[in-house]
Amino acid sequence: MRRPHVRALALTAVAAVMPLASPAPAAADRVVIGGYPVEISQSPWTVALASRDRFGGTRAGQFCAGAVIGRSTVLTAAHCLGEEALGAPLGQIRDLKVIAGRGDLLGDEGKEIPVRAVRVNPAYDSHTNAGDAAVLTLTEPLPASSVIRTAGSGDAAYRPGTDAVVYGWGDTTGRGDFAHALRAARVRVLSDSVCAEAYPDSAEGKYLADSMLCAGELDGGRDACQGDSGGPLVAQGRLIGLVSWGNGCGRAEGPGVYTRVSGAITELGAGR
Ligand code: ARG
């Protein structure tokens, strides 16, 4: 395993604003925030990143998510592999796995596949969160039907106003209520200016349109949250983003920031 030199993301700052401040949307139907349950067969490219050693066995050790972009290649967030997220240096995690084909983390559907190699984007900057991407190589290939196409730069799916869906097993309320079954939330690609205004150089990060993508709802309500990191944002059948960061979850003034997949692919030299 190539040892990445990453400084960890300032998760503390994100966590600190999360519990009290978020005006959570009305109770019934939230997820990821404001989402709905989804079968894994509808998004077979969504995988869980897991380590039972680090995160315990209750939810199969899930701590982040990823997207299958090649039969043995998973794209995820760089910050998921940082010491701050893992609670230990990556090199010490002996049981890092990708769980594919399992929607319910309490079940035993699908497969747990050990990670053979990790490549963290050398351009990842934990202060701004720029270039928040990493590639995992699996010890065993997944079926070709699990692979999602990535959207290259200039793809129409990046246009503001585009409908997109984010998938994950993360916090459904912003108060630490982690889902055990996969959920999805409908969001919209927002213009770079929305996130640039929300996130000048802030404690959470700095919005940089080159390597980031802004998505959510102008009024808030639907969003990714803690635990969804690294997971896919999909539009027009193509992967456009990875859950990266935000200020709280589902807040109108804190849209979701995603790693821009076209940039990540270039920086990591990951094939389509
Ligand atoms: N950093 C978080 C994680 O590690 C993801 C936060 C996404 N936040 C948001 N409001 N979209 O899981």
Tab-separated table of C-alpha atoms and ligand atoms in Angstrom:
chain	number	residue	atom	x	y	z
A	1	MET	CA	0.000	0.000	0.000
A	2	ARG	CA	1.460	3.314	-1.001
A	3	ARG	CA	1.647	5.497	2.069
A	4	PRO	CA	-0.200	8.765	1.385
A	5	HIS	CA	0.989	11.919	3.066
A	6	VAL	CA	-2.252	13.583	3.957
A	7	ARG	CA	-3.079	16.007	6.633
A	8	ALA	CA	-6.550	15.312	7.963
A	9	LEU	CA	-9.544	17.446	7.176
A	10	ALA	CA	-10.772	19.837	9.829
A	11	LEU	CA	-13.681	17.589	10.700
A	12	THR	CA	-13.843	19.079	14.144
A	13	ALA	CA	-14.959	22.393	12.722
A	14	VAL	CA	-17.648	20.683	10.683
A	15	ALA	CA	-18.804	18.613	13.613
A	16	ALA	CA	-18.833	21.560	15.955
A	17	VAL	CA	-21.471	23.455	14.017
A	18	MET	CA	-23.524	20.405	13.234
A	19	PRO	CA	-25.550	19.341	16.265
A	20	LEU	CA	-27.205	22.498	17.565
A	21	ALA	CA	-27.316	24.808	14.623
A	22	SER	CA	-29.044	22.832	11.894
A	23	PRO	CA	-32.722	23.623	11.521
A	24	ALA	CA	-33.562	20.043	10.606
A	25	PRO	CA	-36.332	19.646	8.052
A	26	ALA	CA	-39.683	18.197	9.158
A	27	ALA	CA	-39.333	14.791	10.746
A	28	ALA	CA	-40.885	12.119	8.547
A	29	ASP	CA	-38.731	11.850	5.475
A	30	ARG	CA	-35.099	12.655	5.805
A	31	VAL	CA	-31.838	10.917	5.112
A	32	VAL	CA	-28.822	11.457	3.768
A	33	ILE	CA	-30.935	14.661	4.757
A	34	GLY	CA	-34.367	14.915	3.113
A	35	GLY	CA	-34.045	11.590	1.361
A	36	TYR	CA	-35.706	8.261	0.770
A	37	PRO	CA	-34.672	4.599	0.995
A	38	VAL	CA	-33.199	3.083	-2.129
A	39	GLU	CA	-32.379	-0.490	-3.135
A	40	ILE	CA	-28.718	-1.204	-3.756
A	41	SER	CA	-29.692	-2.798	-7.091
A	42	GLN	CA	-30.780	0.677	-8.247
A	43	SER	CA	-27.325	2.110	-7.542
A	44	PRO	CA	-24.880	-0.827	-7.581
A	45	TRP	CA	-21.996	1.618	-7.973
A	46	THR	CA	-22.536	2.888	-4.408
A	47	VAL	CA	-20.241	1.083	-1.973
A	48	ALA	CA	-19.530	1.423	1.736
A	49	LEU	CA	-16.011	1.915	3.096
A	50	ALA	CA	-15.633	-0.100	6.248
A	51	SER	CA	-13.273	-1.054	9.034
A	52	ARG	CA	-14.727	-3.033	11.911
A	53	ASP	CA	-11.459	-2.608	13.810
A	54	ARG	CA	-11.860	1.177	13.794
A	55	PHE	CA	-15.624	1.652	13.777
A	56	GLY	CA	-17.107	-1.453	15.384
A	57	GLY	CA	-19.329	-4.115	13.919
A	58	THR	CA	-22.834	-2.748	14.433
A	59	ARG	CA	-23.097	-1.166	11.001
A	60	ALA	CA	-20.468	-3.466	9.427
A	61	GLY	CA	-17.805	-0.876	10.243
A	62	GLN	CA	-19.128	1.647	7.672
A	63	PHE	CA	-17.555	5.102	7.932
A	64	CYS	CA	-17.584	6.567	4.411
A	65	ALA	CA	-18.821	5.681	0.930
A	66	GLY	CA	-17.384	5.409	-2.541
A	67	ALA	CA	-18.296	5.007	-6.194
A	68	VAL	CA	-17.278	2.124	-8.449
A	69	ILE	CA	-15.661	3.636	-11.575
A	70	GLY	CA	-13.885	0.529	-12.830
A	71	ARG	CA	-14.360	-3.156	-12.034
A	72	SER	CA	-11.572	-3.005	-9.451
A	73	THR	CA	-11.522	0.755	-8.933
A	74	VAL	CA	-13.416	2.787	-6.366
A	75	LEU	CA	-13.326	6.559	-6.139
A	76	THR	CA	-13.773	8.088	-2.667
A	77	ALA	CA	-12.871	11.209	-0.691
A	78	ALA	CA	-9.255	11.770	0.377
A	79	HIS	CA	-10.390	13.001	3.779
A	80	CYS	CA	-11.971	9.597	4.500
A	81	LEU	CA	-8.465	8.143	4.609
A	82	GLY	CA	-6.927	10.836	6.780
A	83	GLU	CA	-5.892	10.238	10.353
A	84	GLU	CA	-8.590	12.542	11.666
A	85	ALA	CA	-11.356	10.495	10.061
A	86	LEU	CA	-9.837	7.102	10.840
A	87	GLY	CA	-8.549	7.865	14.310
A	88	ALA	CA	-5.245	6.260	13.291
A	89	PRO	CA	-2.838	6.471	10.372
A	90	LEU	CA	-4.101	4.664	7.280
A	91	GLY	CA	-1.079	2.358	7.312
A	92	GLN	CA	-2.304	0.917	10.617
A	93	ILE	CA	-5.743	-0.071	9.325
A	94	ARG	CA	-5.485	-3.774	8.516
A	95	ASP	CA	-9.115	-4.448	7.643
A	96	LEU	CA	-10.042	-1.675	5.211
A	97	LYS	CA	-12.811	-3.037	3.010
A	98	VAL	CA	-15.276	-2.021	0.394
A	99	ILE	CA	-18.760	-3.449	0.833
A	100	ALA	CA	-20.515	-3.836	-2.515
A	101	GLY	CA	-24.037	-5.001	-3.262
A	102	ARG	CA	-25.246	-4.532	0.313
A	103	GLY	CA	-27.918	-1.900	0.891
A	104	ASP	CA	-28.670	-2.823	4.486
A	105	LEU	CA	-25.531	-2.773	6.598
A	106	LEU	CA	-27.213	-5.067	9.132
A	107	GLY	CA	-27.628	-7.773	6.479
A	108	ASP	CA	-25.111	-9.979	4.716
A	109	GLU	CA	-26.023	-9.379	1.089
A	110	GLY	CA	-23.282	-8.606	-1.417
A	111	LYS	CA	-19.561	-8.823	-0.841
A	112	GLU	CA	-16.886	-7.453	1.427
A	113	ILE	CA	-13.788	-6.910	-0.642
A	114	PRO	CA	-10.418	-6.025	0.876
A	115	VAL	CA	-8.632	-2.981	-0.500
A	116	ARG	CA	-5.328	-3.829	-2.161
A	117	ALA	CA	-3.996	-0.321	-2.736
A	118	VAL	CA	-4.879	3.249	-1.834
A	119	ARG	CA	-3.873	6.304	-3.800
A	120	VAL	CA	-4.691	9.632	-2.210
A	121	ASN	CA	-4.729	12.630	-4.532
A	122	PRO	CA	-1.326	14.278	-4.006
A	123	ALA	CA	-3.031	17.618	-4.715
A	124	TYR	CA	-5.496	17.213	-1.810
A	125	ASP	CA	-5.382	20.232	0.489
A	126	SER	CA	-6.934	19.644	3.897
A	127	HIS	CA	-7.211	23.366	4.610
A	128	THR	CA	-9.373	24.310	1.624
A	129	ASN	CA	-10.509	20.687	0.984
A	130	ALA	CA	-9.440	21.070	-2.663
A	131	GLY	CA	-8.874	17.827	-4.576
A	132	ASP	CA	-10.687	15.671	-2.002
A	133	ALA	CA	-10.336	12.360	-3.850
A	134	ALA	CA	-8.635	8.997	-3.584
A	135	VAL	CA	-8.640	5.799	-5.585
A	136	LEU	CA	-8.964	2.363	-4.002
A	137	THR	CA	-7.916	-0.751	-5.871
A	138	LEU	CA	-9.846	-3.870	-4.933
A	139	THR	CA	-8.404	-7.360	-4.535
A	140	GLU	CA	-11.231	-8.762	-6.637
A	141	PRO	CA	-13.227	-7.272	-9.527
A	142	LEU	CA	-16.908	-6.349	-9.325
A	143	PRO	CA	-19.363	-7.090	-12.133
A	144	ALA	CA	-19.216	-4.631	-15.018
A	145	SER	CA	-22.839	-3.729	-14.262
A	146	SER	CA	-21.674	-2.096	-11.012
A	147	VAL	CA	-19.503	0.447	-12.799
A	148	ILE	CA	-20.788	3.992	-13.307
A	149	ARG	CA	-19.495	6.272	-16.058
A	150	THR	CA	-17.737	9.399	-14.936
A	151	ALA	CA	-18.597	12.796	-16.400
A	152	GLY	CA	-15.636	14.415	-18.131
A	153	SER	CA	-15.033	18.150	-17.971
A	154	GLY	CA	-17.528	20.027	-20.093
A	155	ASP	CA	-20.179	17.345	-19.598
A	156	ALA	CA	-23.668	18.899	-19.558
A	157	ALA	CA	-24.410	17.102	-16.281
A	158	TYR	CA	-22.296	19.710	-14.429
A	159	ARG	CA	-24.566	22.568	-15.503
A	160	PRO	CA	-26.298	24.488	-12.717
A	161	GLY	CA	-29.943	23.500	-12.423
A	162	THR	CA	-29.279	19.860	-13.339
A	163	ASP	CA	-31.168	17.331	-11.185
A	164	ALA	CA	-28.850	15.006	-9.317
A	165	VAL	CA	-29.074	12.286	-6.681
A	166	VAL	CA	-26.698	11.687	-3.781
A	167	TYR	CA	-26.446	8.280	-2.087
A	168	GLY	CA	-25.206	7.238	1.330
A	169	TRP	CA	-25.509	5.645	4.755
A	170	GLY	CA	-24.796	8.849	6.647
A	171	ASP	CA	-26.508	10.908	9.302
A	172	THR	CA	-30.183	11.452	8.500
A	173	THR	CA	-30.857	14.318	10.887
A	174	GLY	CA	-27.593	16.137	11.497
A	175	ARG	CA	-27.741	14.859	15.079
A	176	GLY	CA	-25.823	11.615	14.682
A	177	ASP	CA	-28.630	9.324	13.541
A	178	PHE	CA	-26.823	7.042	11.126
A	179	ALA	CA	-28.814	5.068	8.596
A	180	HIS	CA	-28.306	1.332	8.340
A	181	ALA	CA	-29.977	1.073	4.957
A	182	LEU	CA	-28.885	3.007	1.896
A	183	ARG	CA	-30.688	6.258	1.214
A	184	ALA	CA	-30.714	8.822	-1.536
A	185	ALA	CA	-31.638	12.483	-1.770
A	186	ARG	CA	-32.563	14.553	-4.792
A	187	VAL	CA	-30.528	17.712	-5.063
A	188	ARG	CA	-29.717	20.174	-7.811
A	189	VAL	CA	-26.393	21.323	-9.176
A	190	LEU	CA	-26.033	24.906	-7.925
A	191	SER	CA	-23.942	27.599	-9.535
A	192	ASP	CA	-20.393	28.079	-8.313
A	193	SER	CA	-21.304	31.560	-7.070
A	194	VAL	CA	-23.740	30.103	-4.492
A	195	CYS	CA	-20.956	28.119	-2.823
A	196	ALA	CA	-18.315	30.809	-3.380
A	197	GLU	CA	-20.518	33.189	-1.381
A	198	ALA	CA	-21.335	30.642	1.318
A	199	TYR	CA	-17.727	29.547	1.642
A	200	PRO	CA	-15.113	32.234	1.231
A	201	ASP	CA	-12.123	31.120	3.281
A	202	SER	CA	-14.130	29.584	6.165
A	203	ALA	CA	-13.307	27.197	8.989
A	204	GLU	CA	-14.942	24.410	7.000
A	205	GLY	CA	-13.026	25.061	3.805
A	206	LYS	CA	-12.834	27.356	0.810
A	207	TYR	CA	-14.968	26.829	-2.281
A	208	LEU	CA	-12.750	26.411	-5.336
A	209	ALA	CA	-14.743	25.829	-8.509
A	210	ASP	CA	-11.869	24.084	-10.303
A	211	SER	CA	-11.945	21.063	-8.076
A	212	MET	CA	-15.335	21.365	-6.334
A	213	LEU	CA	-18.984	21.216	-7.259
A	214	CYS	CA	-21.847	22.943	-5.441
A	215	ALA	CA	-25.142	21.085	-4.973
A	216	GLY	CA	-28.222	21.079	-2.781
A	217	GLU	CA	-31.364	23.141	-2.687
A	218	LEU	CA	-31.406	26.928	-2.398
A	219	ASP	CA	-33.852	26.570	0.528
A	220	GLY	CA	-31.897	23.714	2.117
A	221	GLY	CA	-33.634	20.554	3.314
A	222	ARG	CA	-32.015	18.005	1.035
A	223	ASP	CA	-28.325	17.301	1.420
A	224	ALA	CA	-25.624	14.807	2.276
A	225	CYS	CA	-24.337	14.693	5.859
A	226	GLN	CA	-21.615	13.160	8.042
A	227	GLY	CA	-20.916	9.577	7.080
A	228	ASP	CA	-21.911	10.140	3.448
A	229	SER	CA	-18.452	11.353	2.512
A	230	GLY	CA	-16.878	9.885	-0.578
A	231	GLY	CA	-20.269	8.764	-1.861
A	232	PRO	CA	-21.618	9.404	-5.333
A	233	LEU	CA	-23.501	12.375	-6.723
A	234	VAL	CA	-25.054	11.237	-9.981
A	235	ALA	CA	-26.693	13.230	-12.770
A	236	GLN	CA	-27.908	12.018	-16.158
A	237	GLY	CA	-26.511	8.585	-15.370
A	238	ARG	CA	-22.998	9.861	-14.843
A	239	LEU	CA	-20.880	10.360	-11.733
A	240	ILE	CA	-20.310	14.104	-11.250
A	241	GLY	CA	-19.397	14.461	-7.571
A	242	LEU	CA	-18.209	12.838	-4.354
A	243	VAL	CA	-19.613	13.979	-1.004
A	244	SER	CA	-16.910	16.175	0.494
A	245	TRP	CA	-17.943	18.876	2.971
A	246	GLY	CA	-20.426	21.537	4.056
A	247	ASN	CA	-21.534	23.635	6.988
A	248	GLY	CA	-24.012	21.554	8.952
A	249	CYS	CA	-26.419	19.523	6.842
A	250	GLY	CA	-29.399	20.653	4.807
A	251	ARG	CA	-29.055	24.285	5.770
A	252	ALA	CA	-30.029	26.928	3.220
A	253	GLU	CA	-26.902	28.922	4.034
A	254	GLY	CA	-24.642	25.867	3.862
A	255	PRO	CA	-24.977	24.052	0.527
A	256	GLY	CA	-23.229	20.747	-0.038
A	257	VAL	CA	-19.753	20.797	-1.526
A	258	TYR	CA	-18.692	17.846	-3.672
A	259	THR	CA	-15.404	16.863	-5.239
A	260	ARG	CA	-15.681	17.601	-8.962
A	261	VAL	CA	-15.163	14.191	-10.538
A	262	SER	CA	-13.672	15.414	-13.831
A	263	GLY	CA	-10.853	17.135	-11.936
A	264	ALA	CA	-10.306	14.200	-9.606
A	265	ILE	CA	-9.963	11.776	-12.521
A	266	THR	CA	-7.350	14.009	-14.110
A	267	GLU	CA	-5.414	14.577	-10.900
A	268	LEU	CA	-5.395	10.897	-9.991
A	269	GLY	CA	-4.866	9.665	-13.520
A	270	ALA	CA	-7.703	7.215	-12.959
A	271	GLY	CA	-9.032	5.734	-16.201
A	272	ARG	CA	-12.669	5.974	-17.158
B	1	ARG	N1	-17.384	15.548	5.757
B	1	ARG	C1	-18.557	14.750	5.850
B	1	ARG	C2	-18.180	13.290	5.979
B	1	ARG	O1	-17.050	13.014	6.291
B	1	ARG	C3	-19.525	15.019	4.725
B	1	ARG	C4	-20.221	16.283	4.937
B	1	ARG	C5	-21.126	16.654	3.838
B	1	ARG	N2	-21.921	17.727	4.318
B	1	ARG	C6	-22.904	18.304	3.645
B	1	ARG	N3	-23.592	19.205	4.253
B	1	ARG	N4	-23.154	18.000	2.400
B	1	ARG	O2	-19.002	12.393	5.964
